[in-house]
Amino acid sequence: MKMNKYTLLAAAVSTALFSGASFAETDVALDAVSGSDTTPKVEKVNATDVITDGWEVHGYMSSNYRLIDGETNATTFSKGDYHVAGSSATSESTNQAEFVLKKHSEYGNGVWANYNLRTEYGNGNSYAYSSSGNQKNNTDSQFEIKEVFIELGALPYLGEDSVVWAGQRFLNRSAGILSGEFWKQSSGVGAGFETKLAGHKAGIAMVSADPKDTVNDTTLERKTRTSIDLYYYGVDAGIGSLDFDAKFMNQSKNTTSAADEAESGIGLSVTLNSSYYGLDGWAQTGLAYGTGMATNRGVNFGEWNDTFLEDDNSLFFTTYGVWNISDKVQLGTEFTHWEMMEIGAWGLDEGGSRTMFAARPSYKVNDNFRLELTASYSVEKAEQWHAKDGAWALVEAAPIFTVNADYFGRPQIKPYIAYMTALEDGIGNKGINGEKDETVVGVHAEIWF
Amino acid sequence: MNTKKLLISLFIGLSLTACSSTETIQKPIEPIPSSEICCNDFAQFPWIPLETNEDININLNTDSPIGSFSDGNSYFNAFKLSERSEKVQINLSSLMINDSVVAPKLITLDERFNIISTTTLDQFNIKASDAFTRTQFKLKFNINASKTPYFIIYSSDAYLGQSIKVKHPARVRAEELGEIMPMVTDPTYTYERFGKLNLSIKTISLRAYKAQIEKEAVTIKKAQPETKNFYNNAIIEAVNNNDIPKALSLLEEAKKLNIKDAESVFIKALEENKK
């Protein structure tokens, strides 16, 4: 572009306005786009002019019609404890609906803003309702705001790659694909800042959450839990990229707290994102250590687990991924080991461990039909809980009916049958009436859009 | 519930569906014969005039004109930006429907129909579907309508038959919300000639022009000496012949030709004629 007196003037004015900002030169508010020096055509684009603007609506529905011995049931067969894989047969929510509302705006000076709202109904509800309106009789798992936060990006004085955010969210989550368990997240209300350092995403955030027991109970003092997160993501490691997380947590005690309840904790983790162990596909491998408040897999911060003791600590390892064997065949696997080195809060001051291996082959018959098999094997060593080791196995078979529609979201319906059993009778039996094993059938419908 | 019955019906259903497996047969791509081309050069293309701000759906189908491009003959739609627009933001989307999509190519032209720029497919982003929009190729760019007033959208032969795999919405959701990664099969779309596109035009700045009012220059033309002599003599002769109306009209003509002494010649002739 030809520089003329108008451009220079505009540059001078905007530089004065943004004095002290190192990115001012990119924010020239006036731009002579054509014309000669004597008759310039000048257009005005205000820094605050909205260039792009729009709402996006996304959603998810999951309806799991599951009857165990003819009844609905709230059990998840201890999948949260890695006894069985997470699957349709081990999910309790009968009907769940989710809406995500997003507004993205971009402005004349490159600044962008996101408004994110995620609402959910029925996650965790195991009852089946009629139209008569029994939903209100269940005060759990009602309509909830899961996330609502604002992000502002590329603010001129913070840099092109910067993001500031504030609100309620679950930050930097990761979950095992077959256990279905989140092992990394910071879920709560907070604020944070993200930018790029040496080409890698670097962030700092502060997130707080109140333990469930203290909510609405005026007889209990609050003990708001807070985590300060530092993270540095995307460091190239040759075979993949590494994400580093560090969390510094603290909380106060209240009248129900044990004398040695932890008031602080440190969690550290490193995550490797790679191909499927050298094959076509993807894998995520995580190693985490946590002490005190951060004993729950080190980097799993939220309102939960507010009673860990000062000396509690644990080491967690997980690796999972999907191998694309061919166009039609995929294999998902997960290996997870949680070494509970000392968790006095759970009566495990001598330690224990949980290990699970699970696999899910999937065969695509055609665009509208797929077959899926899930199998898991788990071992739990915890002498203070049970003298013998506990072990469990699960197998689930499911045909998946789907449509190859791209609009209004690829609905799928999946009838399933699952069998699970305790391999050591009497330790964590899976039968809902106390028997060793259980067979579960059901139909799981899902839609994503 | 009778588990056995459910099991049996489940496996019967399963085996029935498995039988209905079909393979898609790849159709060979035949080039469009040059005899079907609408026009020999860009100047003759049928241009669709655009407003300053507009949102229109385009169907590339057999009704679309066929043009000859460097990468083969193709169905196209050609557009001319509004003369009131200067800087314009253009959003072009090509919708992924069922199992196909137009892999679009967009060329911009100046006012003399010279090609200024041509897009490549990697300039387009893939935008995942949501409740109101389909998964689509999306290109957003700014253009100066006074420099490049024309653009053409077509489905390039170079892309035909290739395909793209996009993320299943379940994967998009999982990545965005940090949910458990689902095992789903990502949908594939083949690049085809025909499809639906959406074009959105947003004028960021209007085109201005500076009024060029030029004062009419007063030019004084000088009559040639021969012309002068001719008129003067003709006036004298007309007066001498007592043809005053002719003398007057000659005088008028002479005045228009800026022959200043015609009037004095006329008066002098009158006076002499009286003698």
XYZ file of C-alpha atoms in Angstrom, chain A residues 14 16 200 231 315 395 426:
7
model
C -3.525 5.298 16.578
C -0.802 7.817 20.329
C 3.848 -23.330 23.022
C 0.279 -25.383 32.248
C 0.783 -42.003 41.488
C -17.923 -57.995 28.170
C -17.488 -61.983 47.562
